[in-house]
Coordinates of C-alpha atoms and ligand atoms in Angstrom, one line a residue:
Chain A
M1 CA 31.8 -18.3 -39.4
S2 CA 33.5 -15.0 -39.9
E3 CA 31.0 -13.9 -42.6
K4 CA 28.2 -14.1 -40.1
E5 CA 27.3 -11.2 -37.9
K6 CA 28.7 -11.0 -34.4
L7 CA 25.8 -10.5 -32.0
M8 CA 27.8 -10.2 -28.8
V9 CA 31.4 -9.5 -28.1
V10 CA 32.7 -9.8 -24.5
E11 CA 36.1 -8.4 -23.9
D12 CA 38.3 -8.6 -20.8
L13 CA 35.3 -8.9 -18.6
Q14 CA 36.1 -8.7 -14.9
V15 CA 33.5 -9.2 -12.1
S16 CA 34.1 -9.3 -8.4
Y17 CA 32.1 -9.9 -5.2
G18 CA 33.9 -7.5 -2.9
S19 CA 37.4 -8.8 -2.9
I20 CA 36.6 -12.1 -4.4
E21 CA 37.3 -12.0 -8.1
A22 CA 34.8 -14.4 -9.7
V23 CA 35.4 -13.6 -13.4
K24 CA 39.0 -12.7 -14.4
R25 CA 39.2 -10.9 -17.7
I26 CA 37.4 -13.3 -20.0
S27 CA 36.7 -12.7 -23.7
F28 CA 34.3 -14.5 -25.9
D29 CA 31.9 -13.8 -28.7
V30 CA 28.6 -15.1 -30.0
Y31 CA 27.6 -15.0 -33.6
K32 CA 24.0 -14.6 -34.7
G33 CA 22.1 -17.9 -34.9
E34 CA 24.7 -19.9 -32.9
V35 CA 24.4 -22.0 -29.8
V36 CA 27.5 -21.3 -27.8
T37 CA 28.1 -23.1 -24.6
I38 CA 30.1 -22.1 -21.5
L39 CA 31.3 -25.2 -19.6
G40 CA 32.9 -25.3 -16.2
A41 CA 32.7 -26.9 -12.8
N42 CA 30.8 -25.4 -9.8
G43 CA 32.2 -22.0 -8.9
A44 CA 33.9 -21.4 -12.2
G45 CA 32.1 -18.1 -12.8
K46 CA 29.5 -19.1 -15.3
T47 CA 26.5 -17.7 -13.4
T48 CA 28.4 -14.6 -12.6
T49 CA 29.0 -14.1 -16.3
L50 CA 25.4 -14.5 -17.3
R51 CA 24.2 -12.2 -14.5
T52 CA 26.6 -9.5 -15.6
I53 CA 25.3 -9.8 -19.2
S54 CA 21.8 -9.4 -17.9
G55 CA 22.8 -6.4 -15.8
L56 CA 22.2 -7.9 -12.4
L57 CA 25.8 -7.5 -11.6
K58 CA 28.1 -4.6 -12.4
A59 CA 31.3 -5.4 -14.3
K60 CA 34.5 -4.2 -12.6
S61 CA 36.1 -3.7 -16.0
G62 CA 35.9 -4.8 -19.5
S63 CA 33.1 -4.6 -22.0
I64 CA 30.0 -6.5 -23.2
R65 CA 29.1 -5.3 -26.7
Y66 CA 25.7 -6.4 -28.0
K67 CA 25.1 -5.2 -31.6
E68 CA 26.1 -1.5 -31.3
L69 CA 25.4 -1.2 -27.6
E70 CA 27.6 -1.4 -24.5
L71 CA 25.6 -3.4 -22.0
T72 CA 27.7 -2.8 -18.9
S73 CA 26.2 0.6 -18.4
I74 CA 22.6 -0.4 -19.0
P75 CA 20.3 -1.3 -16.0
A76 CA 19.0 -4.8 -15.8
H77 CA 15.3 -3.9 -16.5
D78 CA 16.2 -2.4 -19.8
I79 CA 18.3 -5.3 -21.1
V80 CA 15.4 -7.7 -21.8
G81 CA 13.9 -5.0 -24.0
L82 CA 17.0 -5.0 -26.1
G83 CA 16.5 -8.6 -27.0
I84 CA 18.4 -10.6 -24.4
S85 CA 16.5 -12.7 -21.9
Q86 CA 17.6 -15.2 -19.4
A87 CA 16.3 -18.4 -17.7
P88 CA 18.3 -18.1 -14.6
E89 CA 20.0 -20.8 -12.5
G90 CA 17.6 -22.5 -10.1
R91 CA 14.7 -21.5 -12.4
R92 CA 13.5 -18.6 -10.2
V93 CA 9.8 -18.9 -11.3
F94 CA 7.3 -16.8 -9.3
G95 CA 5.9 -19.6 -7.1
T96 CA 2.7 -17.9 -5.9
L97 CA 1.8 -16.8 -9.4
T98 CA 0.1 -19.1 -12.0
V99 CA 2.0 -20.6 -14.9
E100 CA 0.1 -18.2 -17.2
E101 CA 0.9 -15.1 -15.1
N102 CA 4.6 -16.2 -15.1
L103 CA 4.6 -16.4 -18.9
K104 CA 2.8 -13.1 -19.3
L105 CA 5.4 -11.4 -17.1
G106 CA 8.0 -12.8 -19.5
A107 CA 6.5 -10.4 -22.0
Y108 CA 6.5 -7.4 -19.5
S109 CA 8.9 -5.5 -21.7
K110 CA 6.5 -5.7 -24.7
K111 CA 3.5 -3.4 -25.1
T112 CA 1.2 -6.3 -25.9
I113 CA 1.5 -10.0 -25.5
N114 CA 1.9 -11.8 -28.7
T115 CA -0.6 -14.7 -28.7
A116 CA 1.4 -16.5 -31.4
T117 CA 4.4 -16.6 -29.2
L118 CA 2.4 -17.9 -26.3
S119 CA 0.9 -20.6 -28.5
W120 CA 4.4 -21.5 -29.8
I121 CA 5.6 -21.8 -26.2
Y122 CA 2.6 -24.0 -25.3
E123 CA 3.5 -26.1 -28.3
L124 CA 7.1 -26.5 -27.1
F125 CA 5.9 -27.3 -23.6
P126 CA 2.5 -28.9 -23.7
R127 CA 2.8 -29.5 -20.0
L128 CA 2.6 -25.8 -19.4
K129 CA -0.6 -25.5 -21.3
E130 CA -2.2 -28.3 -19.3
R131 CA -1.2 -26.5 -16.1
N132 CA -1.5 -22.9 -17.1
K133 CA -3.9 -22.1 -14.2
Q134 CA -1.8 -23.9 -11.6
L135 CA 0.6 -22.0 -9.2
A136 CA 4.1 -22.2 -10.5
G137 CA 5.4 -23.3 -7.1
T138 CA 3.4 -26.5 -7.3
L139 CA 5.1 -27.6 -10.5
S140 CA 7.8 -30.3 -10.6
G141 CA 11.4 -29.3 -11.1
G142 CA 11.3 -30.2 -14.7
E143 CA 8.1 -28.3 -15.3
Q144 CA 9.5 -25.3 -13.5
Q145 CA 12.5 -25.4 -15.9
M146 CA 10.2 -25.5 -18.9
L147 CA 8.4 -22.5 -17.4
A148 CA 11.6 -20.6 -16.8
I149 CA 12.6 -21.1 -20.5
G150 CA 9.1 -20.4 -21.8
R151 CA 9.0 -17.2 -19.7
A152 CA 12.3 -16.1 -21.1
L153 CA 11.0 -16.8 -24.6
M154 CA 7.9 -14.6 -24.1
S155 CA 10.0 -11.5 -24.7
E156 CA 10.8 -12.8 -28.2
P157 CA 14.5 -12.5 -27.5
E158 CA 17.2 -12.5 -30.2
M159 CA 19.5 -14.0 -27.7
L160 CA 18.6 -16.5 -25.0
L161 CA 20.8 -17.1 -21.9
L162 CA 20.3 -20.4 -20.2
D163 CA 21.9 -21.1 -16.9
E164 CA 22.2 -24.8 -16.2
P165 CA 18.8 -25.8 -17.5
S166 CA 19.5 -29.5 -16.9
L167 CA 20.5 -29.0 -13.2
G168 CA 18.8 -31.5 -10.9
L169 CA 16.6 -33.1 -13.6
A170 CA 16.1 -36.8 -14.3
P171 CA 17.9 -38.0 -17.5
V172 CA 14.7 -38.3 -19.5
L173 CA 13.8 -34.7 -18.8
V174 CA 17.4 -33.5 -19.6
K175 CA 16.9 -35.0 -23.0
T176 CA 13.6 -33.3 -23.5
I177 CA 15.0 -29.9 -22.4
F178 CA 18.0 -30.2 -24.8
E179 CA 15.6 -31.3 -27.6
T180 CA 13.7 -28.1 -27.0
I181 CA 16.8 -26.0 -27.0
K182 CA 17.5 -27.4 -30.4
Q183 CA 14.0 -26.4 -31.6
I184 CA 14.6 -22.9 -30.2
K185 CA 17.8 -22.6 -32.1
H186 CA 16.0 -23.7 -35.3
S187 CA 13.5 -20.9 -34.7
G188 CA 16.4 -18.5 -35.2
V189 CA 17.1 -17.6 -31.6
T190 CA 20.8 -17.3 -30.6
V191 CA 21.5 -19.3 -27.5
L192 CA 24.3 -18.9 -24.9
L193 CA 24.1 -22.1 -22.8
V194 CA 25.8 -22.5 -19.5
E195 CA 26.2 -26.1 -18.5
Q196 CA 28.0 -28.6 -16.3
N197 CA 26.6 -31.4 -18.4
A198 CA 29.4 -31.0 -21.0
K199 CA 28.5 -33.9 -23.2
A200 CA 25.0 -33.0 -23.8
A201 CA 25.9 -29.3 -24.2
L202 CA 28.6 -29.9 -26.7
K203 CA 26.4 -32.3 -28.7
L204 CA 24.0 -29.4 -29.2
A205 CA 26.3 -26.4 -29.4
D206 CA 28.2 -25.0 -32.3
R207 CA 31.1 -23.8 -30.2
G208 CA 32.2 -23.8 -26.6
Y209 CA 34.3 -22.1 -24.0
V210 CA 35.7 -23.8 -20.9
L211 CA 35.8 -21.7 -17.8
E212 CA 38.0 -22.6 -14.8
V213 CA 38.1 -20.5 -11.7
G214 CA 37.1 -17.4 -13.6
K215 CA 39.4 -17.9 -16.6
I216 CA 38.8 -19.3 -20.1
V217 CA 41.1 -22.3 -20.4
A218 CA 39.9 -23.8 -23.6
Q219 CA 37.7 -22.8 -26.6
G220 CA 36.8 -24.2 -30.0
T221 CA 34.1 -25.8 -32.0
S222 CA 32.1 -28.4 -30.3
K223 CA 33.9 -31.1 -32.4
E224 CA 37.3 -29.8 -31.3
L225 CA 36.3 -29.7 -27.7
L226 CA 34.7 -33.2 -27.8
E227 CA 37.9 -34.6 -29.3
S228 CA 40.4 -32.8 -27.0
P229 CA 42.0 -35.2 -24.6
D230 CA 42.1 -32.6 -21.8
I231 CA 38.4 -31.9 -22.1
Q232 CA 37.6 -35.6 -22.3
E233 CA 39.4 -36.3 -19.1
A234 CA 38.2 -33.3 -17.1
Y235 CA 34.7 -32.9 -18.3
L236 CA 33.5 -36.0 -20.2
G237 CA 34.7 -38.6 -17.7
K238 CA 37.0 -40.4 -20.1
K239 CA 40.5 -41.6 -19.2
K240 CA 43.4 -40.2 -21.2
Chain B
M1 CA -28.4 -9.9 20.3
D2 CA -28.7 -6.2 19.7
I3 CA -25.5 -5.5 21.4
F4 CA -23.9 -8.2 19.3
L5 CA -25.0 -6.7 16.0
Q6 CA -24.3 -3.2 17.2
Q7 CA -20.8 -4.1 18.1
L8 CA -20.4 -5.9 14.9
V9 CA -21.2 -2.8 12.9
N10 CA -18.9 -0.7 15.1
G11 CA -16.2 -3.3 14.8
L12 CA -16.4 -3.5 11.0
T13 CA -16.2 0.3 10.9
I14 CA -13.0 0.5 12.9
G15 CA -11.8 -2.7 11.3
S16 CA -12.1 -1.1 7.9
I17 CA -9.8 1.7 9.1
Y18 CA -7.3 -0.9 10.5
A19 CA -7.4 -2.7 7.2
L20 CA -6.7 0.4 5.2
V21 CA -3.7 1.2 7.4
A22 CA -2.6 -2.5 7.6
L23 CA -2.4 -2.6 3.8
G24 CA 0.4 -0.1 3.8
Y25 CA 2.4 -2.2 6.2
T26 CA 1.9 -5.4 4.4
M27 CA 2.5 -4.0 0.9
V28 CA 5.8 -2.4 1.8
Y29 CA 6.8 -5.5 3.7
G30 CA 6.0 -7.5 0.6
V31 CA 8.4 -5.7 -1.7
L32 CA 11.1 -4.6 0.8
K33 CA 10.8 -7.2 3.7
L34 CA 10.9 -4.2 5.9
I35 CA 8.4 -3.0 8.6
N36 CA 7.8 0.7 7.8
F37 CA 7.4 1.9 11.3
A38 CA 6.8 5.4 10.1
H39 CA 3.6 4.4 8.3
G40 CA 1.4 4.9 11.4
D41 CA 2.9 8.4 11.8
L42 CA 2.0 9.2 8.2
V43 CA -1.5 8.1 9.0
A44 CA -1.5 10.6 11.9
L45 CA 0.0 13.3 9.7
S46 CA -2.7 12.8 7.1
A47 CA -5.4 13.6 9.8
Y48 CA -3.6 16.9 10.6
I49 CA -3.1 17.8 7.0
G50 CA -6.6 16.8 6.1
L51 CA -7.9 19.0 8.9
V52 CA -5.9 22.0 7.7
I53 CA -7.3 21.6 4.1
M54 CA -10.8 21.1 5.5
M55 CA -10.7 24.3 7.5
Q56 CA -9.4 26.2 4.5
L57 CA -12.2 25.0 2.3
I58 CA -15.0 25.5 4.8
G59 CA -16.4 28.9 4.2
V60 CA -15.0 29.0 0.7
V61 CA -16.8 26.0 -0.7
S62 CA -20.4 25.5 0.2
S63 CA -20.9 21.9 -0.7
K64 CA -19.8 19.5 2.0
A65 CA -19.5 16.7 -0.4
V66 CA -17.1 18.7 -2.5
I67 CA -15.1 19.6 0.6
I68 CA -14.8 16.0 1.7
I69 CA -13.8 14.7 -1.7
A70 CA -11.2 17.5 -2.1
V71 CA -9.8 16.8 1.4
F72 CA -9.4 13.1 0.6
I73 CA -7.7 13.7 -2.8
F74 CA -5.3 16.4 -1.7
T75 CA -4.4 14.6 1.5
A76 CA -3.7 11.4 -0.4
I77 CA -1.4 13.3 -2.8
I78 CA 0.5 15.1 0.0
I79 CA 0.9 11.9 2.1
S80 CA 2.0 10.0 -1.0
I81 CA 4.8 12.6 -1.5
F82 CA 5.8 12.1 2.1
G83 CA 5.8 8.3 1.6
V84 CA 8.0 8.6 -1.5
L85 CA 10.4 10.9 0.3
L86 CA 10.5 8.5 3.2
E87 CA 11.4 5.6 0.9
R88 CA 14.0 7.7 -0.9
M89 CA 15.7 9.2 2.2
A90 CA 15.2 6.6 5.0
Y91 CA 15.1 3.2 3.2
R92 CA 16.7 3.3 -0.3
P93 CA 20.2 4.3 0.9
L94 CA 20.0 1.3 3.3
R95 CA 18.7 -1.3 0.8
K96 CA 22.0 -3.3 0.9
A97 CA 22.8 -2.5 4.6
P98 CA 22.2 -4.9 7.5
R99 CA 18.5 -5.3 8.4
L100 CA 19.0 -3.6 11.8
S101 CA 20.1 -0.4 10.1
A102 CA 16.8 -0.2 8.2
V103 CA 14.8 -0.9 11.3
V104 CA 16.6 1.9 13.2
S105 CA 16.1 4.2 10.2
A106 CA 12.4 3.4 10.2
L107 CA 12.1 4.1 13.9
G108 CA 14.0 7.3 13.5
A109 CA 11.6 8.4 10.7
S110 CA 8.7 7.5 12.9
L111 CA 9.9 9.8 15.7
L112 CA 10.8 12.5 13.3
I113 CA 7.3 12.7 11.9
E114 CA 5.6 12.3 15.3
N115 CA 7.7 15.1 16.8
G116 CA 7.3 17.2 13.6
I117 CA 3.5 17.0 14.1
M118 CA 3.9 18.1 17.7
L119 CA 6.2 21.0 16.8
I120 CA 3.8 22.3 14.2
W121 CA 0.4 21.6 15.8
G122 CA 1.3 21.4 19.4
P123 CA 0.8 18.6 22.0
M124 CA -2.9 19.2 22.6
P125 CA -5.5 17.3 20.6
K126 CA -7.1 18.9 17.6
I127 CA -10.8 18.4 16.9
F128 CA -12.4 17.8 13.6
P129 CA -15.6 20.0 12.9
A130 CA -18.7 18.2 14.0
S131 CA -21.1 18.5 11.1
I132 CA -18.8 18.0 8.1
V133 CA -20.5 14.6 7.6
P134 CA -24.2 15.2 8.5
N135 CA -25.1 13.5 11.7
I136 CA -27.7 11.1 10.3
N137 CA -28.4 7.8 12.0
W138 CA -30.5 4.9 10.8
N139 CA -32.2 2.4 13.1
V140 CA -32.0 -1.0 11.3
G141 CA -33.9 -3.5 13.4
G142 CA -32.5 -2.0 16.7
V143 CA -29.0 -1.5 15.4
Y144 CA -27.8 2.0 14.9
I145 CA -25.7 2.9 11.9
S146 CA -24.5 6.4 11.2
L147 CA -23.9 8.0 7.8
M148 CA -20.2 8.3 8.8
Q149 CA -20.0 4.6 9.5
L150 CA -21.7 3.8 6.2
L151 CA -19.2 6.1 4.4
V152 CA -16.2 4.4 6.1
L153 CA -17.6 0.9 5.3
V154 CA -18.5 1.6 1.7
I155 CA -15.4 3.6 0.8
S156 CA -13.1 1.1 2.4
L157 CA -14.8 -1.7 0.7
I158 CA -14.6 0.0 -2.7
L159 CA -10.9 0.9 -2.2
M160 CA -10.1 -2.7 -1.2
I161 CA -11.9 -4.1 -4.2
I162 CA -10.0 -1.7 -6.5
L163 CA -6.7 -2.7 -4.9
Y164 CA -7.5 -6.4 -5.2
F165 CA -8.4 -6.0 -8.8
F166 CA -5.3 -3.9 -9.5
V167 CA -2.9 -6.3 -7.8
N168 CA -4.4 -9.5 -9.3
Q169 CA -5.6 -8.4 -12.8
T170 CA -3.3 -5.7 -14.1
K171 CA 0.2 -5.9 -15.5
L172 CA 1.6 -3.5 -12.9
G173 CA -0.1 -5.5 -10.2
A174 CA 1.6 -8.7 -11.4
A175 CA 4.9 -6.9 -11.6
M176 CA 4.3 -5.9 -8.0
R177 CA 3.7 -9.4 -6.9
A178 CA 6.7 -10.7 -8.8
S179 CA 8.9 -8.1 -7.3
A180 CA 7.7 -9.2 -3.8
I181 CA 8.7 -12.8 -4.6
D182 CA 12.1 -12.4 -6.3
Q183 CA 13.5 -8.9 -7.2
D184 CA 16.3 -10.2 -9.4
A185 CA 14.0 -12.5 -11.3
A186 CA 11.6 -9.5 -11.7
R187 CA 14.5 -7.4 -13.2
L188 CA 15.1 -10.2 -15.7
M189 CA 11.5 -9.7 -16.9
G190 CA 12.3 -6.1 -17.5
I191 CA 10.5 -4.8 -14.4
N192 CA 12.0 -1.7 -12.9
V193 CA 11.9 -2.8 -9.3
D194 CA 12.7 0.7 -7.9
K195 CA 9.7 2.1 -9.7
I196 CA 7.5 -0.7 -8.2
I197 CA 8.8 0.1 -4.7
V198 CA 7.9 3.8 -5.2
T199 CA 4.4 2.7 -6.5
T200 CA 4.0 0.6 -3.5
F201 CA 4.8 3.5 -1.2
I202 CA 2.3 5.7 -3.1
I203 CA -0.5 3.2 -2.8
G204 CA 0.3 2.3 0.9
S205 CA 0.5 6.0 1.8
S206 CA -2.7 6.9 0.0
L207 CA -4.7 4.1 1.7
G208 CA -3.1 5.1 5.0
S209 CA -4.2 8.7 4.4
V210 CA -7.8 7.6 3.9
G211 CA -7.5 5.7 7.2
G212 CA -6.1 8.8 9.0
L213 CA -8.9 11.0 7.6
F214 CA -11.5 8.4 8.7
I215 CA -10.1 8.4 12.2
G216 CA -10.3 12.2 12.3
M217 CA -13.8 12.3 11.0
Y218 CA -15.2 9.3 12.9
Y219 CA -13.6 9.9 16.3
R220 CA -13.0 13.7 15.7
G221 CA -10.2 14.0 18.3
I222 CA -6.7 13.7 16.8
Y223 CA -3.4 13.9 18.7
F224 CA 0.3 14.0 17.6
N225 CA 1.2 10.5 18.8
M226 CA -2.0 8.7 17.6
G227 CA 0.1 7.1 14.8
W228 CA 1.6 4.9 17.4
I229 CA -1.5 3.2 18.7
Y230 CA -3.4 3.0 15.3
G231 CA -0.2 1.9 13.7
L232 CA 0.4 -0.8 16.2
N233 CA -3.2 -2.1 15.9
A234 CA -2.9 -2.1 12.1
F235 CA 0.5 -3.7 12.2
V236 CA -0.9 -6.5 14.5
A237 CA -3.8 -6.8 12.0
A238 CA -1.3 -7.3 9.2
I239 CA 0.5 -9.9 11.1
I240 CA -2.7 -11.7 12.1
G241 CA -3.7 -11.8 8.4
G242 CA -0.2 -12.9 7.3
I243 CA 2.4 -10.1 6.7
G244 CA 3.0 -9.5 3.0
N245 CA -0.4 -10.9 2.1
I246 CA -2.9 -8.3 0.8
P247 CA -6.2 -10.1 1.4
G248 CA -4.7 -11.1 4.8
A249 CA -4.3 -7.4 5.8
M250 CA -8.0 -6.8 4.9
L251 CA -9.1 -9.8 6.8
G252 CA -6.8 -9.1 9.8
G253 CA -8.0 -5.6 10.0
M254 CA -11.7 -6.6 10.0
L255 CA -11.1 -9.4 12.5
L256 CA -9.2 -7.1 14.9
G257 CA -11.8 -4.4 14.6
V258 CA -14.6 -6.7 15.4
F259 CA -12.6 -8.4 18.2
N260 CA -11.9 -5.0 19.8
A261 CA -15.5 -3.9 19.5
F262 CA -16.7 -7.1 21.2
I263 CA -14.2 -6.7 24.0
S264 CA -15.4 -3.1 24.5
G265 CA -19.1 -4.1 24.3
Y266 CA -19.0 -7.1 26.6
L267 CA -16.1 -6.3 28.9
S268 CA -14.5 -2.9 28.8
S269 CA -12.5 -1.0 26.3
S270 CA -9.5 -0.9 28.7
W271 CA -9.2 -4.7 28.1
A272 CA -9.0 -4.2 24.3
L273 CA -5.3 -3.7 23.9
A274 CA -4.2 -6.4 26.3
L275 CA -6.5 -9.0 24.7
T276 CA -5.4 -7.9 21.3
Y277 CA -2.0 -9.4 22.2
V278 CA -3.6 -12.5 23.5
L279 CA -5.4 -12.9 20.2
L280 CA -2.1 -12.2 18.4
I281 CA -0.3 -14.8 20.4
V282 CA -3.0 -17.4 20.0
I283 CA -3.0 -17.0 16.2
M284 CA 0.8 -17.1 16.1
I285 CA 0.8 -20.4 18.0
F286 CA -1.7 -22.0 15.6
R287 CA -0.7 -20.2 12.4
P288 CA 2.8 -18.8 12.7
T289 CA 2.6 -17.2 9.2
G290 CA -0.8 -15.6 9.9
I291 CA -4.2 -16.7 8.7
L292 CA -3.5 -16.2 5.0
G293 CA 0.3 -16.1 5.1
E294 CA 2.4 -18.3 2.7
R295 CA -0.3 -20.6 1.6
V296 CA 1.9 -22.3 -1.0
A297 CA 5.1 -24.0 0.0
E298 CA 7.6 -23.4 -2.8
K299 CA 9.3 -26.3 -4.2
V300 CA 13.0 -26.0 -4.9
Ligands
LIG401 N1 26.8 -13.5 -4.1 C1 28.1 -13.9 -4.0 N2 28.9 -13.4 -3.1 C2 30.2 -13.7 -3.0 N3 30.8 -14.6 -3.8 C3 30.0 -15.2 -4.7 C4 28.6 -14.9 -4.9 N4 28.1 -15.6 -5.9 C5 29.1 -16.3 -6.4 N5 30.2 -16.1 -5.7 C6 31.6 -16.7 -5.9 O1 32.0 -16.4 -7.2 C7 32.5 -17.6 -7.9 C8 31.8 -17.9 -9.1 O2 30.5 -18.3 -8.8 P1 29.4 -18.6 -9.9 O3 29.4 -17.6 -11.0 O4 28.1 -18.8 -9.2 O5 29.9 -20.0 -10.5 P2 29.2 -21.1 -11.4 O6 27.9 -20.6 -11.9 O7 30.2 -21.4 -12.5 O8 29.0 -22.3 -10.5 C9 32.5 -18.7 -6.8 O9 33.8 -18.7 -6.2 C10 31.4 -18.3 -5.9 O10 31.7 -18.7 -4.6
LIG402 MG1 26.1 -21.3 -11.6

């Protein structure tokens, strides 16, 4: 692992909402080509972490280094152009825009829309192609999730941030989504995956971090985490 | 029948003006969820500034067409600058403040502009020169239509078609619609939402300035507090059409203009304002979101 290039290094990151400290000096890194997952219960600070990476929240202290750049001082609208895109929690698709318009907006940071990328996304999600003239707000939850991921891929990111892509989806669809994330990884995109569905996430990821009330309490390879008795009990529903 | 058609033409003319002004309310509401109460006063200011420019040009430039075009362009630029300053000074500092603060700031800006006009140009009405648009009338099967009316109708229509195309077919237009739906999601796409907001104020102010100039050239008399009544009518038009909805503002403006013209034609113009509110209330009862407002229920 150490021979590979570090794509992102987060150090002592601290993020607060007023007096509420949501992320308490966490550190983690992501290597090029990896799928890294951040696990944790509701309110652990996962979304806060991803929003800070994308520039939507300001860090109180600490650093987020991406390649040679310090992201904490870069405005949100410039970050996607650097190669980091996000499919946010709750999908946040533009409901009164068509599927195709949503996808095209994903490539807003590009001068031109790469039709090969668009075709690839339609290949990943044939449902989106069938419904490309439909308003995004009329899609089912699973289709909206596909759209959110597809939209994030339109910027041709080096690193994709996914915030609970399986949230609220039927088990079949969860499987499809995770299957697609695997394909995205194989295409060479580095993925930082936030999940509460620990089992599915660890099966897919190379490494993982466990977040509890704003602190990282465990980390390791997916195998290590899957075999850890503490993790099994707290996140995988197994008795010690 | 003649009075019907005549009032229809008159109504569509004033309705076009309402629509142009209503677009400014609805577009700003779309991205900021804020009623820009100072918009009507910018419309009034544009009539005054346009008149100043016109008087400077008359005597220097011989072609009336050139004068009119120059007046429209320079006024639009000046009012856009005012619109951008308004956003920067009155609204941007309050972006994260409670809604009431922004409303108070909007009302304050409105009073400031209105009283500024009065201080500079005085409380008495100013009159636009009579013959800047040649007084030509056509009799089309018993219905009179003037060159001025035709200009108002055609230019408004062209501007609205351009706006509609811009918002629906261009990258910047899509970014504008996205920013109106979800600002953070728009930022994740790489959209600079602050720039989109500034662009919205520029477009809204420019359209409003055209509306203000039409008021001056069509009715000729302008007064310092006219922004209040025209602003109110346009605001009602925006609500009738569905606030935040661009085609809604166009439709609402036309509808209100025609409605007012029929009231004036068949009853009396003194009923117009009161019945405007009756129309507003009736529409709000049957369609609380306005005629074209929120057509799509968003699934969660
Ligand atoms: N906008 C907000 N204002 C105040 N507190 C917030 C806000 N968003 C999240 N929080 C708090 O920050 C903590 C972390 O939240 P979040 O990052 O959303 O967790 P997760 O994504 O892991 O469920 C929680 O205690 C939550 O209540
Ligand atoms: Mg979350």
